[in-house]
Amino acid sequence: KQEVTQIPAALSVPEGENLVLNCSFTDSAIYNLQWFRQDPGKGLTSLLLIQSSQREQTSGRLNASLDKSSGRSTLYIAASQPGDSATYLCAVRKVPSPGSSNTGKLIFGQGTTLQVKP
Amino acid sequence: DGGITQSPKYLFRKEGQNVTLSCEQNLNHDAMYWYRQDPGQGLRLIYYSQIVNDFQKGDIAEGYSVSREKKESFPLTVTSAQKNPTAFYLCASRRGAAPNQPQHFGDGTRLSIL
């Protein structure tokens, strides 16, 4: 059974600091991994999608890496800002079981809640 | 602008009542999903649909029902059989069944019991 874990559950940093959020998964049979941001009371905003054949993806101050063999992904945020405060979730799209009609189920971690202090 | 619209934003249910959450997308996406989010837990899949007039149960389908009569619409009904319906409900969609397509989410509906 695929399990996705995000540690720590919460993180508080001063503005301007570079930081790393961690995501680990137990089964390397995945198609891709997606990082999301969720603001309080809001839906999820897709940040980055890394295919299983890729090592990393970048968007602005965000860089996500994927090491499928070790079951780990990191989200690097450079020069953090108060506006980065949110919950960050990672999700892996698992390869379906033989005979399954679902073309890859998305399995979510519980998220890391980030607070960037001015 | 293209996107996923969920309504209402807040919904209250009385005991024994069925309620329906709306999800509409104008992204021309084939696949649509319903998730439930509880505090301290990850998102859990309720139902999904990969094509019009077809849908499958997710991990926690008991007490819920869906329909997919139109490509752009995937309403979720929370029935009286769902004994613990208080949660944040999220609708999502993606372009096709290919696994390399990213998933996009609406802004959610918060359901509470009166």
CSV table of C-alpha atoms in Angstrom, one decimal:
chain,number,residue,atom,x,y,z
A,1,LYS,CA,0.0,0.0,0.0
A,2,GLN,CA,1.3,3.4,-1.0
A,3,GLU,CA,1.8,5.8,1.9
A,4,VAL,CA,3.0,9.4,1.6
A,5,THR,CA,4.5,11.2,4.5
A,6,GLN,CA,5.4,14.8,5.0
A,7,ILE,CA,7.7,15.9,7.8
A,8,PRO,CA,7.6,18.3,9.6
A,9,ALA,CA,3.8,18.9,10.0
A,10,ALA,CA,4.5,22.6,10.6
A,11,LEU,CA,7.4,24.9,10.0
A,12,SER,CA,8.1,28.5,11.0
A,13,VAL,CA,10.9,30.5,9.4
A,14,PRO,CA,12.0,34.2,9.2
A,15,GLU,CA,11.5,36.0,6.0
A,16,GLY,CA,14.3,35.6,3.5
A,17,GLU,CA,15.4,32.2,4.6
A,18,ASN,CA,15.8,29.4,2.1
A,19,LEU,CA,13.9,26.2,3.1
A,20,VAL,CA,13.2,22.7,2.2
A,21,LEU,CA,10.0,20.7,2.6
A,22,ASN,CA,10.2,16.9,2.5
A,23,CYS,CA,7.9,14.3,1.1
A,24,SER,CA,8.5,10.5,1.2
A,25,PHE,CA,6.6,7.6,-0.3
A,26,THR,CA,6.8,3.9,0.3
A,27,ASP,CA,6.2,2.5,-3.2
A,28,SER,CA,8.4,3.6,-6.1
A,29,ALA,CA,5.8,2.5,-8.7
A,30,ILE,CA,4.6,6.0,-9.5
A,31,TYR,CA,3.9,7.9,-12.7
A,32,ASN,CA,4.7,11.3,-11.2
A,33,LEU,CA,4.6,13.5,-8.1
A,34,GLN,CA,2.8,16.8,-7.8
A,35,TRP,CA,3.3,19.6,-5.2
A,36,PHE,CA,0.3,21.7,-4.2
A,37,ARG,CA,-0.2,24.8,-2.2
A,38,GLN,CA,-3.4,25.3,-0.1
A,39,ASP,CA,-4.3,28.6,1.6
A,40,PRO,CA,-6.7,28.4,4.6
A,41,GLY,CA,-10.2,27.6,3.5
A,42,LYS,CA,-9.2,27.3,-0.1
A,43,GLY,CA,-8.7,24.6,-2.7
A,44,LEU,CA,-5.3,23.3,-3.9
A,45,THR,CA,-3.2,25.2,-6.4
A,46,SER,CA,-0.8,23.0,-8.4
A,47,LEU,CA,2.8,24.2,-8.1
A,48,LEU,CA,5.0,21.6,-9.8
A,49,LEU,CA,4.6,18.2,-11.5
A,50,ILE,CA,7.6,15.9,-11.8
A,51,GLN,CA,7.3,12.9,-14.1
A,52,SER,CA,8.9,9.7,-12.8
A,53,SER,CA,11.6,10.0,-15.5
A,54,GLN,CA,12.6,13.5,-14.3
A,55,ARG,CA,14.9,14.5,-11.5
A,56,GLU,CA,13.6,18.1,-10.9
A,57,GLN,CA,11.3,20.9,-12.0
A,58,THR,CA,11.6,24.6,-11.4
A,59,SER,CA,9.1,27.4,-11.3
A,60,GLY,CA,10.3,30.8,-10.1
A,61,ARG,CA,11.6,30.5,-6.5
A,62,LEU,CA,10.4,26.9,-6.3
A,63,ASN,CA,12.5,23.9,-7.2
A,64,ALA,CA,11.2,20.3,-6.7
A,65,SER,CA,13.3,17.2,-6.9
A,66,LEU,CA,12.4,13.6,-7.2
A,67,ASP,CA,14.5,10.5,-6.2
A,68,LYS,CA,12.1,7.7,-7.1
A,69,SER,CA,14.4,4.9,-6.0
A,70,SER,CA,14.7,6.2,-2.5
A,71,GLY,CA,11.1,7.3,-2.4
A,72,ARG,CA,11.8,11.0,-1.7
A,73,SER,CA,10.9,14.4,-3.0
A,74,THR,CA,11.9,17.9,-1.8
A,75,LEU,CA,10.4,21.2,-2.4
A,76,TYR,CA,13.0,24.0,-2.2
A,77,ILE,CA,11.7,27.6,-1.6
A,78,ALA,CA,14.3,30.3,-2.1
A,79,ALA,CA,14.2,33.6,-0.3
A,80,SER,CA,10.9,32.9,1.5
A,81,GLN,CA,8.3,35.6,1.8
A,82,PRO,CA,5.3,36.1,4.1
A,83,GLY,CA,3.1,35.4,1.1
A,84,ASP,CA,4.5,31.9,0.9
A,85,SER,CA,2.7,31.1,4.2
A,86,ALA,CA,0.4,28.2,3.4
A,87,THR,CA,0.0,24.4,3.6
A,88,TYR,CA,2.1,22.5,1.1
A,89,LEU,CA,0.9,19.1,0.0
A,90,CYS,CA,2.7,16.5,-2.1
A,91,ALA,CA,0.8,13.7,-3.9
A,92,VAL,CA,2.1,10.7,-5.9
A,93,ARG,CA,0.2,9.2,-8.8
A,94,LYS,CA,0.6,5.5,-8.3
A,95,VAL,CA,0.7,2.9,-11.1
A,96,PRO,CA,-2.6,1.1,-10.9
A,97,SER,CA,-3.0,-2.5,-9.9
A,98,PRO,CA,-3.5,-5.0,-12.8
A,99,GLY,CA,-7.1,-4.9,-14.0
A,100,SER,CA,-7.9,-1.6,-12.3
A,101,SER,CA,-9.8,0.9,-14.4
A,102,ASN,CA,-8.3,3.9,-12.5
A,103,THR,CA,-5.5,5.3,-14.6
A,104,GLY,CA,-3.4,6.2,-11.6
A,105,LYS,CA,-4.7,7.1,-8.2
A,106,LEU,CA,-3.4,10.3,-6.5
A,107,ILE,CA,-2.2,9.6,-3.0
A,108,PHE,CA,-1.7,12.6,-0.8
A,109,GLY,CA,0.5,13.4,2.2
A,110,GLN,CA,-0.9,15.2,5.2
A,111,GLY,CA,0.9,18.5,4.3
A,112,THR,CA,3.4,20.8,5.9
A,113,THR,CA,2.0,24.1,7.2
A,114,LEU,CA,4.6,26.8,6.6
A,115,GLN,CA,4.6,30.2,8.3
A,116,VAL,CA,7.1,32.8,7.1
A,117,LYS,CA,7.5,35.6,9.6
A,118,PRO,CA,8.2,39.2,8.5
B,1,ASP,CA,-11.0,32.4,-17.4
B,2,GLY,CA,-11.1,28.6,-17.3
B,3,GLY,CA,-11.4,26.8,-14.1
B,4,ILE,CA,-13.4,24.7,-11.6
B,5,THR,CA,-16.3,26.2,-9.8
B,6,GLN,CA,-17.7,24.7,-6.6
B,7,SER,CA,-20.9,25.9,-5.0
B,8,PRO,CA,-21.9,26.7,-2.4
B,9,LYS,CA,-18.9,27.7,-0.5
B,10,TYR,CA,-20.6,26.8,2.8
B,11,LEU,CA,-23.4,24.3,3.3
B,12,PHE,CA,-25.3,23.1,6.3
B,13,ARG,CA,-27.2,19.9,6.6
B,14,LYS,CA,-29.8,18.8,9.0
B,15,GLU,CA,-30.0,15.3,10.3
B,16,GLY,CA,-31.5,12.9,7.8
B,17,GLN,CA,-31.2,15.3,5.0
B,18,ASN,CA,-29.5,14.7,1.6
B,19,VAL,CA,-27.5,17.6,0.2
B,20,THR,CA,-25.9,18.1,-3.2
B,21,LEU,CA,-22.6,19.8,-3.8
B,22,SER,CA,-22.1,21.3,-7.3
B,23,CYS,CA,-18.9,21.1,-9.3
B,24,GLU,CA,-18.6,22.7,-12.8
B,25,GLN,CA,-15.5,23.0,-15.0
B,26,ASN,CA,-15.0,24.8,-18.3
B,27,LEU,CA,-11.6,23.3,-18.9
B,28,ASN,CA,-12.9,20.7,-21.3
B,29,HIS,CA,-11.4,18.1,-19.0
B,30,ASP,CA,-12.5,14.4,-19.3
B,31,ALA,CA,-11.8,13.2,-15.8
B,32,MET,CA,-13.3,14.6,-12.6
B,33,TYR,CA,-12.9,13.7,-9.0
B,34,TRP,CA,-14.4,14.3,-5.5
B,35,TYR,CA,-12.2,14.3,-2.4
B,36,ARG,CA,-12.9,14.8,1.3
B,37,GLN,CA,-10.4,16.6,3.5
B,38,ASP,CA,-10.5,16.3,7.3
B,39,PRO,CA,-8.2,18.2,9.7
B,40,GLY,CA,-4.9,16.5,10.1
B,41,GLN,CA,-5.6,14.1,7.3
B,42,GLY,CA,-4.7,13.9,3.7
B,43,LEU,CA,-7.3,14.1,0.9
B,44,ARG,CA,-9.3,11.0,0.5
B,45,LEU,CA,-10.9,10.0,-2.8
B,46,ILE,CA,-14.7,9.6,-2.7
B,47,TYR,CA,-15.7,9.1,-6.4
B,48,TYR,CA,-14.2,9.7,-9.8
B,49,SER,CA,-15.3,9.8,-13.4
B,50,GLN,CA,-13.1,9.4,-16.4
B,51,ILE,CA,-15.8,9.9,-19.0
B,52,VAL,CA,-19.3,11.1,-19.3
B,53,ASN,CA,-22.0,8.6,-18.0
B,54,ASP,CA,-19.4,6.6,-16.2
B,55,PHE,CA,-18.0,6.8,-12.6
B,56,GLN,CA,-16.3,4.6,-10.1
B,57,LYS,CA,-16.1,4.5,-6.3
B,58,GLY,CA,-13.0,5.7,-4.6
B,59,ASP,CA,-11.8,4.8,-1.1
B,60,ILE,CA,-14.7,6.2,0.9
B,61,ALA,CA,-17.8,6.1,-1.3
B,62,GLU,CA,-20.2,4.9,1.3
B,63,GLY,CA,-22.9,7.5,2.0
B,64,TYR,CA,-22.2,9.4,-1.1
B,65,SER,CA,-23.5,9.3,-4.7
B,66,VAL,CA,-22.6,11.1,-7.9
B,67,SER,CA,-23.7,11.5,-11.5
B,68,ARG,CA,-21.9,12.5,-14.7
B,69,GLU,CA,-24.5,13.4,-17.3
B,70,LYS,CA,-22.5,16.2,-18.8
B,71,LYS,CA,-18.8,16.5,-19.3
B,72,GLU,CA,-18.6,19.8,-17.4
B,73,SER,CA,-20.6,18.8,-14.4
B,74,PHE,CA,-20.0,16.2,-11.6
B,75,PRO,CA,-22.3,16.8,-8.6
B,76,LEU,CA,-21.8,15.0,-5.3
B,77,THR,CA,-24.8,14.1,-3.1
B,78,VAL,CA,-24.1,13.5,0.6
B,79,THR,CA,-26.9,11.2,1.7
B,80,SER,CA,-28.3,10.7,5.2
B,81,ALA,CA,-26.4,7.4,5.3
B,82,GLN,CA,-23.1,9.4,5.7
B,83,LYS,CA,-22.9,9.6,9.4
B,84,ASN,CA,-20.0,11.9,9.7
B,85,PRO,CA,-20.4,14.4,6.8
B,86,THR,CA,-18.7,17.4,8.3
B,87,ALA,CA,-15.6,18.1,6.2
B,88,PHE,CA,-14.1,20.2,3.4
B,89,TYR,CA,-15.1,18.8,0.0
B,90,LEU,CA,-12.8,19.3,-3.0
B,91,CYS,CA,-13.6,18.7,-6.6
B,92,ALA,CA,-10.8,18.2,-9.1
B,93,SER,CA,-10.4,17.6,-12.8
B,94,ARG,CA,-7.7,16.7,-15.3
B,95,ARG,CA,-7.5,16.8,-19.1
B,96,GLY,CA,-7.6,13.1,-19.8
B,97,ALA,CA,-6.9,9.6,-18.4
B,98,ALA,CA,-3.2,9.8,-19.3
B,99,PRO,CA,-1.3,9.7,-16.0
B,100,ASN,CA,1.1,12.5,-16.9
B,101,GLN,CA,-1.7,15.1,-16.8
B,102,PRO,CA,-1.7,17.4,-13.7
B,103,GLN,CA,-4.8,17.6,-11.5
B,104,HIS,CA,-6.5,20.9,-10.9
B,105,PHE,CA,-8.8,21.7,-8.0
B,106,GLY,CA,-11.8,24.0,-7.2
B,107,ASP,CA,-12.0,26.2,-4.1
B,108,GLY,CA,-14.0,23.6,-2.1
B,109,THR,CA,-17.3,23.4,-0.2
B,110,ARG,CA,-17.3,23.3,3.6
B,111,LEU,CA,-20.2,21.1,4.9
B,112,SER,CA,-21.4,21.3,8.5
B,113,ILE,CA,-24.1,19.6,10.4
B,114,LEU,CA,-26.8,21.7,12.1
